[in-house]
Amino acid sequence: LNLLSRFARHWEHEFVVLIPDLPQYASISCNFHRVVRFRPDLGQVKRHLILNRDVPRICQNERAAALLCLGNFSPRRPLCPTVLLLQNAWNVYREPAAEKRLTLREKLTVAYGRRFYRRLPPDTRVVVQTPVMEKRLVSYHGLARQKIEVIPTAPPVRVTFRQNDIRPDAGPKAAFDFLCLSHYAAHKNLEALVGAAAILRRLSPIRFRCLLTLSAGEHPRARKLLDRIRREGMEHILVNLGPVSRAELSRVYAQADACLQTTLLETVGFAYDETMQFGRPLLTSDRDFSWARCGDAAIYFDPLDSASIAAAMLNVM
C-alpha cells in the first residue's frame, strides 16, 4: 500500500494495478490508469493461471514497458522487462526439520518456488531485502549477482509504550515472562518450546511463563500444538494470549521481560526490530539471517536443541 501511494504521485507514468478485492485496497482507483481486481480466495491453480495467462495478456493489451511482481513469482514467459520481489525464505533455504511440518499444499508451493527460481526468465531481475538473501539466491540457484538488487525493507512504524501499559512498581512479578510473538508456521519451530519449557522447569527455581500468540484455526498444526500443551499439562507455562493486533503491541511488550524467537528461516523478521524498539532482551536462533539482523544485540541458541534454548532462557532470567 505504501508503494502504490508513491506510484500514484508519478503523473508522468501510467500504471495498471492488479490487486486482490479486499477492503484495505478499496481506496485505490482514481490515481491509476486502470485497476484490475481479483478474488483473494483463489486456489494455487487459479493464481498460476492469472499470473501466466492473464498478466501477460494485460501487458500485451496495455503495451506495458515493464512489469513489477510483489508476490514471489512472475510469469514464466513475461512479455516485457520484469522486476520480482522475493520475500519467501523457503525459496532459498532447506530446513528438513521444518519441512516435515509442512502441509501437502505448502510442500507443493515450496517445490514450485524452488523450481521457478532455478529457471528464472532471462529478462527478470529479483529484489531481495537483505544481503543474506542475495548470497543464498546466488549459492542456492546459481543466479548471477547482476540480476539481483538488495533493497532493505523499511522497519515497521515505531511504536512506543503507552503510559497506561507500563506496569506500576508494585513489587516483584509473579513470573518471568518470555514473549514469543508469532503466528503459526512450520518454520517458526514453536514445537521446540515445549521441550525447552520442560527442561527449564527442572533447572530454574524462578517461576516463568512463555506467552504465545496463536489462533487454533490459523493452521492445522497450531491446533495440534495447543492440544499437546494442554495434554502435557503445561498451559500455565506456555500461555496462549491469542492473536495480537498492532494496536495491542504496546501492551504485550510491556508485559514481557524478554522476547524469544525460535524460527529456522526468515527473510527479515520484524519481531527483531520491535523487540529492540521496546528495549527487551532478545533470544533467537543461531542462524545467518538473525546474525545479519541483530549482530551482538541478541542471545543465540541452537533452535533444534531444546536444552540449548532452555540454557539461553535460564541465562537471561
mmCIF file of C-alpha atoms in Angstrom:
data_model
loop_
_atom_site.group_PDB
_atom_site.id
_atom_site.type_symbol
_atom_site.label_atom_id
_atom_site.label_comp_id
_atom_site.label_asym_id
_atom_site.label_seq_id
_atom_site.Cartn_x
_atom_site.Cartn_y
_atom_site.Cartn_z
ATOM 1 C CA LEU A 1 0.000 0.000 0.000
ATOM 2 C CA ASN A 2 2.868 2.398 0.767
ATOM 3 C CA LEU A 3 4.448 1.617 -2.593
ATOM 4 C CA LEU A 4 1.214 2.159 -4.527
ATOM 5 C CA SER A 5 0.674 5.507 -2.807
ATOM 6 C CA ARG A 6 4.150 6.569 -4.021
ATOM 7 C CA PHE A 7 3.424 5.380 -7.557
ATOM 8 C CA ALA A 8 0.256 7.467 -7.611
ATOM 9 C CA ARG A 9 2.351 10.645 -7.300
ATOM 10 C CA HIS A 10 4.143 9.954 -10.585
ATOM 11 C CA TRP A 11 1.715 11.505 -13.050
ATOM 12 C CA GLU A 12 4.332 11.275 -15.817
ATOM 13 C CA HIS A 13 3.746 7.498 -15.966
ATOM 14 C CA GLU A 14 0.688 5.287 -16.385
ATOM 15 C CA PHE A 15 0.175 2.356 -14.024
ATOM 16 C CA VAL A 16 -2.077 -0.667 -14.391
ATOM 17 C CA VAL A 17 -2.537 -2.259 -10.960
ATOM 18 C CA LEU A 18 -3.657 -5.847 -10.315
ATOM 19 C CA ILE A 19 -4.793 -6.234 -6.692
ATOM 20 C CA PRO A 20 -6.956 -8.553 -4.573
ATOM 21 C CA ASP A 21 -10.517 -7.420 -3.931
ATOM 22 C CA LEU A 22 -10.050 -6.650 -0.227
ATOM 23 C CA PRO A 23 -11.266 -3.726 1.933
ATOM 24 C CA GLN A 24 -7.759 -2.330 2.527
ATOM 25 C CA TYR A 25 -7.384 -1.791 -1.236
ATOM 26 C CA ALA A 26 -10.818 -0.209 -1.732
ATOM 27 C CA SER A 27 -9.475 3.354 -1.969
ATOM 28 C CA ILE A 28 -7.134 2.502 -4.856
ATOM 29 C CA SER A 29 -8.797 3.555 -8.066
ATOM 30 C CA CYS A 30 -8.725 7.114 -9.311
ATOM 31 C CA ASN A 31 -4.972 7.696 -9.352
ATOM 32 C CA PHE A 32 -4.158 4.872 -11.743
ATOM 33 C CA HIS A 33 -4.694 4.297 -15.442
ATOM 34 C CA ARG A 34 -6.520 1.052 -14.698
ATOM 35 C CA VAL A 35 -7.194 -1.158 -11.664
ATOM 36 C CA VAL A 36 -7.910 -4.876 -12.091
ATOM 37 C CA ARG A 37 -9.292 -6.700 -9.056
ATOM 38 C CA PHE A 38 -9.333 -10.442 -8.416
ATOM 39 C CA ARG A 39 -10.837 -12.659 -5.728
ATOM 40 C CA PRO A 40 -8.378 -13.114 -2.822
ATOM 41 C CA ASP A 41 -9.521 -16.676 -2.034
ATOM 42 C CA LEU A 42 -8.348 -18.254 -5.280
ATOM 43 C CA GLY A 43 -6.553 -21.603 -5.145
ATOM 44 C CA GLN A 44 -2.998 -22.172 -6.304
ATOM 45 C CA VAL A 45 -4.034 -23.359 -9.779
ATOM 46 C CA LYS A 46 -6.164 -20.250 -10.472
ATOM 47 C CA ARG A 47 -3.414 -17.969 -9.160
ATOM 48 C CA HIS A 48 -0.983 -19.712 -11.514
ATOM 49 C CA LEU A 49 -3.363 -19.105 -14.424
ATOM 50 C CA ILE A 50 -3.793 -15.421 -13.565
ATOM 51 C CA LEU A 51 -0.039 -14.945 -13.386
ATOM 52 C CA ASN A 52 0.860 -16.885 -16.523
ATOM 53 C CA ARG A 53 -2.178 -16.215 -18.724
ATOM 54 C CA ASP A 54 -3.974 -13.040 -17.627
ATOM 55 C CA VAL A 55 -0.986 -10.904 -16.613
ATOM 56 C CA PRO A 56 0.858 -11.347 -19.964
ATOM 57 C CA ARG A 57 -2.420 -10.601 -21.767
ATOM 58 C CA ILE A 58 -2.817 -7.360 -19.776
ATOM 59 C CA CYS A 59 0.812 -6.435 -20.505
ATOM 60 C CA GLN A 60 0.228 -7.025 -24.198
ATOM 61 C CA ASN A 61 -3.056 -5.100 -24.362
ATOM 62 C CA GLU A 62 -1.647 -2.154 -22.413
ATOM 63 C CA ARG A 63 1.698 -2.248 -24.248
ATOM 64 C CA ALA A 64 3.440 -2.330 -20.883
ATOM 65 C CA ALA A 65 7.032 -1.089 -20.725
ATOM 66 C CA ALA A 66 7.741 -3.038 -17.519
ATOM 67 C CA LEU A 67 6.152 -5.409 -15.026
ATOM 68 C CA LEU A 68 6.577 -5.386 -11.230
ATOM 69 C CA CYS A 69 5.532 -8.515 -9.287
ATOM 70 C CA LEU A 70 5.421 -8.308 -5.467
ATOM 71 C CA GLY A 71 4.341 -11.865 -4.678
ATOM 72 C CA ASN A 72 7.485 -14.031 -5.092
ATOM 73 C CA PHE A 73 6.597 -15.144 -8.622
ATOM 74 C CA SER A 74 6.372 -13.656 -12.114
ATOM 75 C CA PRO A 75 5.069 -15.071 -15.413
ATOM 76 C CA ARG A 76 7.233 -17.829 -16.854
ATOM 77 C CA ARG A 77 7.208 -16.028 -20.210
ATOM 78 C CA PRO A 78 6.960 -12.301 -19.455
ATOM 79 C CA LEU A 79 6.357 -10.026 -22.432
ATOM 80 C CA CYS A 80 8.371 -7.097 -21.016
ATOM 81 C CA PRO A 81 11.267 -6.493 -18.601
ATOM 82 C CA THR A 82 10.206 -7.736 -15.175
ATOM 83 C CA VAL A 83 11.171 -6.974 -11.583
ATOM 84 C CA LEU A 84 10.237 -9.555 -8.940
ATOM 85 C CA LEU A 85 10.206 -9.156 -5.143
ATOM 86 C CA LEU A 86 11.335 -12.313 -3.321
ATOM 87 C CA GLN A 87 10.047 -12.387 0.262
ATOM 88 C CA ASN A 88 9.547 -16.118 0.904
ATOM 89 C CA ALA A 89 12.656 -17.565 2.559
ATOM 90 C CA TRP A 90 11.615 -21.129 1.643
ATOM 91 C CA ASN A 91 12.798 -20.436 -1.893
ATOM 92 C CA VAL A 92 16.436 -20.210 -0.756
ATOM 93 C CA TYR A 93 16.587 -22.341 2.423
ATOM 94 C CA ARG A 94 16.439 -26.057 3.126
ATOM 95 C CA GLU A 95 15.406 -26.963 6.683
ATOM 96 C CA PRO A 96 14.460 -30.667 6.955
ATOM 97 C CA ALA A 97 13.061 -30.246 10.482
ATOM 98 C CA ALA A 98 10.624 -27.576 9.291
ATOM 99 C CA GLU A 99 9.826 -29.318 6.002
ATOM 100 C CA LYS A 100 8.438 -32.289 7.942
ATOM 101 C CA ARG A 101 5.756 -29.994 9.389
ATOM 102 C CA LEU A 102 4.590 -28.567 6.055
ATOM 103 C CA THR A 103 1.138 -29.454 4.770
ATOM 104 C CA LEU A 104 0.887 -31.056 1.333
ATOM 105 C CA ARG A 105 -0.197 -27.737 -0.184
ATOM 106 C CA GLU A 106 2.758 -25.961 1.450
ATOM 107 C CA LYS A 107 5.169 -28.605 0.169
ATOM 108 C CA LEU A 108 3.848 -28.158 -3.370
ATOM 109 C CA THR A 109 4.199 -24.382 -3.098
ATOM 110 C CA VAL A 110 7.791 -24.696 -1.857
ATOM 111 C CA ALA A 111 8.658 -27.148 -4.653
ATOM 112 C CA TYR A 112 7.068 -24.840 -7.229
ATOM 113 C CA GLY A 113 9.039 -21.872 -5.918
ATOM 114 C CA ARG A 114 12.407 -23.612 -5.943
ATOM 115 C CA ARG A 115 11.832 -24.879 -9.483
ATOM 116 C CA PHE A 116 10.786 -21.402 -10.618
ATOM 117 C CA TYR A 117 13.979 -19.715 -9.370
ATOM 118 C CA ARG A 118 16.158 -22.409 -10.918
ATOM 119 C CA ARG A 119 14.572 -21.494 -14.273
ATOM 120 C CA LEU A 120 14.179 -17.756 -13.852
ATOM 121 C CA PRO A 121 13.199 -15.996 -17.101
ATOM 122 C CA PRO A 122 16.203 -14.208 -18.652
ATOM 123 C CA ASP A 123 14.693 -10.695 -18.640
ATOM 124 C CA THR A 124 13.740 -10.798 -14.948
ATOM 125 C CA ARG A 125 15.539 -9.082 -12.071
ATOM 126 C CA VAL A 126 14.987 -10.084 -8.452
ATOM 127 C CA VAL A 127 14.701 -7.727 -5.490
ATOM 128 C CA VAL A 128 15.664 -9.167 -2.087
ATOM 129 C CA GLN A 129 15.539 -7.473 1.297
ATOM 130 C CA THR A 130 18.899 -8.451 2.813
ATOM 131 C CA PRO A 131 22.451 -9.349 1.704
ATOM 132 C CA VAL A 132 21.882 -12.795 3.273
ATOM 133 C CA MET A 133 19.001 -13.443 0.859
ATOM 134 C CA GLU A 134 21.183 -12.255 -2.033
ATOM 135 C CA LYS A 135 24.005 -14.603 -1.027
ATOM 136 C CA ARG A 136 21.631 -17.543 -0.689
ATOM 137 C CA LEU A 137 19.931 -16.827 -4.004
ATOM 138 C CA VAL A 138 23.343 -16.898 -5.715
ATOM 139 C CA SER A 139 24.581 -20.056 -3.971
ATOM 140 C CA TYR A 140 21.277 -21.963 -3.965
ATOM 141 C CA HIS A 141 20.123 -21.251 -7.515
ATOM 142 C CA GLY A 142 23.293 -20.043 -9.215
ATOM 143 C CA LEU A 143 21.670 -16.728 -10.092
ATOM 144 C CA ALA A 144 24.059 -14.053 -11.394
ATOM 145 C CA ARG A 145 24.555 -11.198 -8.914
ATOM 146 C CA GLN A 146 23.861 -8.581 -11.581
ATOM 147 C CA LYS A 147 20.277 -9.905 -11.739
ATOM 148 C CA ILE A 148 19.737 -9.217 -8.012
ATOM 149 C CA GLU A 149 19.042 -5.918 -6.271
ATOM 150 C CA VAL A 150 19.184 -5.582 -2.467
ATOM 151 C CA ILE A 151 16.581 -3.080 -1.253
ATOM 152 C CA PRO A 152 16.164 -3.109 2.542
ATOM 153 C CA THR A 153 12.596 -3.209 3.800
ATOM 154 C CA ALA A 154 11.714 -0.216 5.943
ATOM 155 C CA PRO A 155 11.307 -1.162 9.619
ATOM 156 C CA PRO A 156 7.756 -1.159 10.970
ATOM 157 C CA VAL A 157 6.308 2.124 12.138
ATOM 158 C CA ARG A 158 7.841 2.884 15.507
ATOM 159 C CA VAL A 159 5.538 2.019 18.383
ATOM 160 C CA THR A 160 6.328 3.078 21.945
ATOM 161 C CA PHE A 161 4.794 2.193 25.277
ATOM 162 C CA ARG A 162 1.564 3.939 26.163
ATOM 163 C CA GLN A 163 1.575 5.261 29.707
ATOM 164 C CA ASN A 164 -1.269 3.001 30.865
ATOM 165 C CA ASP A 165 0.566 -0.079 29.513
ATOM 166 C CA ILE A 166 3.596 0.430 31.759
ATOM 167 C CA ARG A 167 3.311 -1.756 34.839
ATOM 168 C CA PRO A 168 3.373 0.336 38.022
ATOM 169 C CA ASP A 169 6.035 -0.562 40.572
ATOM 170 C CA ALA A 170 4.006 -2.911 42.743
ATOM 171 C CA GLY A 171 6.690 -5.315 43.901
ATOM 172 C CA PRO A 172 8.133 -8.355 42.142
ATOM 173 C CA LYS A 173 6.211 -10.030 39.328
ATOM 174 C CA ALA A 174 4.685 -13.457 39.875
ATOM 175 C CA ALA A 175 6.659 -14.893 36.927
ATOM 176 C CA PHE A 176 9.378 -14.049 34.428
ATOM 177 C CA ASP A 177 7.566 -13.665 31.091
ATOM 178 C CA PHE A 178 9.069 -14.584 27.717
ATOM 179 C CA LEU A 179 7.082 -13.277 24.738
ATOM 180 C CA CYS A 180 7.082 -15.373 21.562
ATOM 181 C CA LEU A 181 5.170 -13.100 19.202
ATOM 182 C CA SER A 182 4.377 -15.180 16.117
ATOM 183 C CA HIS A 183 1.608 -16.719 14.083
ATOM 184 C CA TYR A 184 1.952 -20.456 13.436
ATOM 185 C CA ALA A 185 4.122 -21.542 10.521
ATOM 186 C CA ALA A 186 6.272 -24.646 10.098
ATOM 187 C CA HIS A 187 9.497 -22.638 10.033
ATOM 188 C CA LYS A 188 8.681 -20.788 13.267
ATOM 189 C CA ASN A 189 9.645 -24.012 15.114
ATOM 190 C CA LEU A 190 7.290 -23.340 18.029
ATOM 191 C CA GLU A 191 7.172 -27.034 18.966
ATOM 192 C CA ALA A 192 10.709 -26.652 20.362
ATOM 193 C CA LEU A 193 9.288 -24.505 23.163
ATOM 194 C CA VAL A 194 7.523 -27.494 24.735
ATOM 195 C CA GLY A 195 10.778 -29.368 25.294
ATOM 196 C CA ALA A 196 12.641 -26.224 26.336
ATOM 197 C CA ALA A 197 9.986 -25.285 28.903
ATOM 198 C CA ALA A 198 10.024 -28.812 30.379
ATOM 199 C CA ILE A 199 13.821 -28.660 30.806
ATOM 200 C CA LEU A 200 13.773 -25.123 32.215
ATOM 201 C CA ARG A 201 11.095 -26.060 34.735
ATOM 202 C CA ARG A 202 13.531 -28.594 36.213
ATOM 203 C CA LEU A 203 16.527 -26.240 36.140
ATOM 204 C CA SER A 204 15.139 -22.927 37.358
ATOM 205 C CA PRO A 205 13.917 -22.003 40.840
ATOM 206 C CA ILE A 206 12.343 -18.906 39.269
ATOM 207 C CA ARG A 207 8.770 -19.184 38.051
ATOM 208 C CA PHE A 208 8.464 -18.365 34.351
ATOM 209 C CA ARG A 209 5.956 -18.309 31.504
ATOM 210 C CA CYS A 210 6.235 -18.268 27.735
ATOM 211 C CA LEU A 211 3.494 -16.155 26.131
ATOM 212 C CA LEU A 212 2.283 -17.380 22.727
ATOM 213 C CA THR A 213 0.079 -15.510 20.227
ATOM 214 C CA LEU A 214 -1.619 -18.313 18.312
ATOM 215 C CA SER A 215 -5.063 -18.991 16.915
ATOM 216 C CA ALA A 216 -6.087 -22.652 16.804
ATOM 217 C CA GLY A 217 -7.696 -22.135 13.389
ATOM 218 C CA GLU A 218 -4.764 -20.458 11.619
ATOM 219 C CA HIS A 219 -3.003 -23.724 10.713
ATOM 220 C CA PRO A 220 -3.729 -27.457 11.255
ATOM 221 C CA ARG A 221 -0.569 -27.802 13.346
ATOM 222 C CA ALA A 222 -1.418 -24.789 15.511
ATOM 223 C CA ARG A 223 -4.341 -26.718 16.971
ATOM 224 C CA LYS A 224 -2.124 -29.796 17.434
ATOM 225 C CA LEU A 225 0.465 -27.735 19.300
ATOM 226 C CA LEU A 226 -2.132 -26.174 21.612
ATOM 227 C CA ASP A 227 -3.674 -29.616 22.219
ATOM 228 C CA ARG A 228 -0.228 -31.004 23.065
ATOM 229 C CA ILE A 229 0.377 -28.180 25.562
ATOM 230 C CA ARG A 230 -2.927 -28.993 27.266
ATOM 231 C CA ARG A 231 -2.280 -32.740 27.155
ATOM 232 C CA GLU A 232 1.101 -32.341 28.839
ATOM 233 C CA GLY A 233 -0.310 -30.012 31.499
ATOM 234 C CA MET A 234 1.805 -27.017 30.508
ATOM 235 C CA GLU A 235 -0.934 -24.425 29.974
ATOM 236 C CA HIS A 236 0.274 -22.433 32.988
ATOM 237 C CA ILE A 237 3.801 -22.237 31.483
ATOM 238 C CA LEU A 238 3.097 -21.986 27.742
ATOM 239 C CA VAL A 239 0.277 -19.433 27.930
ATOM 240 C CA ASN A 240 -1.557 -18.613 24.704
ATOM 241 C CA LEU A 241 -2.720 -14.987 24.545
ATOM 242 C CA GLY A 242 -4.273 -15.439 21.104
ATOM 243 C CA PRO A 243 -3.568 -13.240 18.065
ATOM 244 C CA VAL A 244 -2.266 -9.747 18.848
ATOM 245 C CA SER A 245 -3.204 -6.726 16.726
ATOM 246 C CA ARG A 246 -0.829 -3.851 16.069
ATOM 247 C CA ALA A 247 -2.827 -1.716 18.488
ATOM 248 C CA GLU A 248 -2.092 -4.256 21.248
ATOM 249 C CA LEU A 249 1.685 -4.468 20.681
ATOM 250 C CA SER A 250 2.497 -1.948 23.381
ATOM 251 C CA ARG A 251 0.519 -3.895 25.987
ATOM 252 C CA VAL A 252 2.059 -7.315 25.284
ATOM 253 C CA TYR A 253 5.618 -5.986 25.045
ATOM 254 C CA ALA A 254 5.133 -4.103 28.313
ATOM 255 C CA GLN A 255 4.137 -7.396 29.953
ATOM 256 C CA ALA A 256 7.216 -9.247 28.661
ATOM 257 C CA ASP A 257 10.581 -9.434 30.422
ATOM 258 C CA ALA A 258 12.315 -10.848 27.330
ATOM 259 C CA CYS A 259 11.415 -11.893 23.777
ATOM 260 C CA LEU A 260 12.026 -15.288 22.214
ATOM 261 C CA GLN A 261 12.143 -16.315 18.522
ATOM 262 C CA THR A 262 12.840 -19.989 17.675
ATOM 263 C CA THR A 263 12.489 -19.542 13.914
ATOM 264 C CA LEU A 264 14.524 -21.648 11.457
ATOM 265 C CA LEU A 265 14.394 -19.332 8.439
ATOM 266 C CA GLU A 266 13.369 -15.742 7.713
ATOM 267 C CA THR A 267 13.786 -13.027 5.122
ATOM 268 C CA VAL A 268 13.726 -10.074 7.534
ATOM 269 C CA GLY A 269 11.984 -10.761 10.861
ATOM 270 C CA PHE A 270 10.131 -7.640 12.027
ATOM 271 C CA ALA A 271 9.824 -9.072 15.554
ATOM 272 C CA TYR A 272 13.554 -8.366 15.954
ATOM 273 C CA ASP A 273 13.044 -4.670 15.217
ATOM 274 C CA GLU A 274 10.046 -4.436 17.526
ATOM 275 C CA THR A 275 11.865 -6.181 20.373
ATOM 276 C CA MET A 276 14.690 -3.650 20.148
ATOM 277 C CA GLN A 277 12.259 -0.723 19.854
ATOM 278 C CA PHE A 278 10.661 -1.797 23.131
ATOM 279 C CA GLY A 279 14.047 -2.399 24.786
ATOM 280 C CA ARG A 280 13.529 -6.056 25.655
ATOM 281 C CA PRO A 281 16.297 -8.693 25.733
ATOM 282 C CA LEU A 282 16.159 -10.877 22.628
ATOM 283 C CA LEU A 283 16.817 -14.623 22.425
ATOM 284 C CA THR A 284 16.852 -16.134 18.961
ATOM 285 C CA SER A 285 18.136 -18.859 16.654
ATOM 286 C CA ASP A 286 21.812 -19.084 15.768
ATOM 287 C CA ARG A 287 21.243 -18.603 12.038
ATOM 288 C CA ASP A 288 22.668 -16.362 9.308
ATOM 289 C CA PHE A 289 19.521 -14.221 8.932
ATOM 290 C CA SER A 290 19.332 -13.444 12.660
ATOM 291 C CA TRP A 291 23.040 -12.571 12.968
ATOM 292 C CA ALA A 292 22.717 -10.254 9.953
ATOM 293 C CA ARG A 293 19.734 -8.507 11.539
ATOM 294 C CA CYS A 294 20.767 -8.472 15.215
ATOM 295 C CA GLY A 295 24.564 -8.724 15.393
ATOM 296 C CA ASP A 296 25.684 -8.809 19.012
ATOM 297 C CA ALA A 297 22.344 -7.406 20.234
ATOM 298 C CA ALA A 298 20.849 -10.873 20.833
ATOM 299 C CA ILE A 299 21.484 -14.069 22.774
ATOM 300 C CA TYR A 300 21.695 -17.035 20.402
ATOM 301 C CA PHE A 301 20.802 -20.717 20.787
ATOM 302 C CA ASP A 302 20.555 -23.835 18.636
ATOM 303 C CA PRO A 303 16.856 -23.857 17.635
ATOM 304 C CA LEU A 304 16.899 -27.642 17.075
ATOM 305 C CA ASP A 305 18.161 -28.329 20.623
ATOM 306 C CA SER A 306 15.628 -27.772 23.414
ATOM 307 C CA ALA A 307 18.414 -27.855 26.011
ATOM 308 C CA SER A 308 20.208 -25.016 24.220
ATOM 309 C CA ILE A 309 17.014 -22.937 24.179
ATOM 310 C CA ALA A 310 16.423 -23.636 27.885
ATOM 311 C CA ALA A 311 20.018 -22.665 28.752
ATOM 312 C CA ALA A 312 19.626 -19.315 26.953
ATOM 313 C CA MET A 313 16.341 -18.670 28.773
ATOM 314 C CA LEU A 314 17.946 -19.512 32.124
ATOM 315 C CA ASN A 315 20.865 -17.200 31.316
ATOM 316 C CA VAL A 316 18.513 -14.267 30.713
ATOM 317 C CA MET A 317 16.474 -14.990 33.844
#
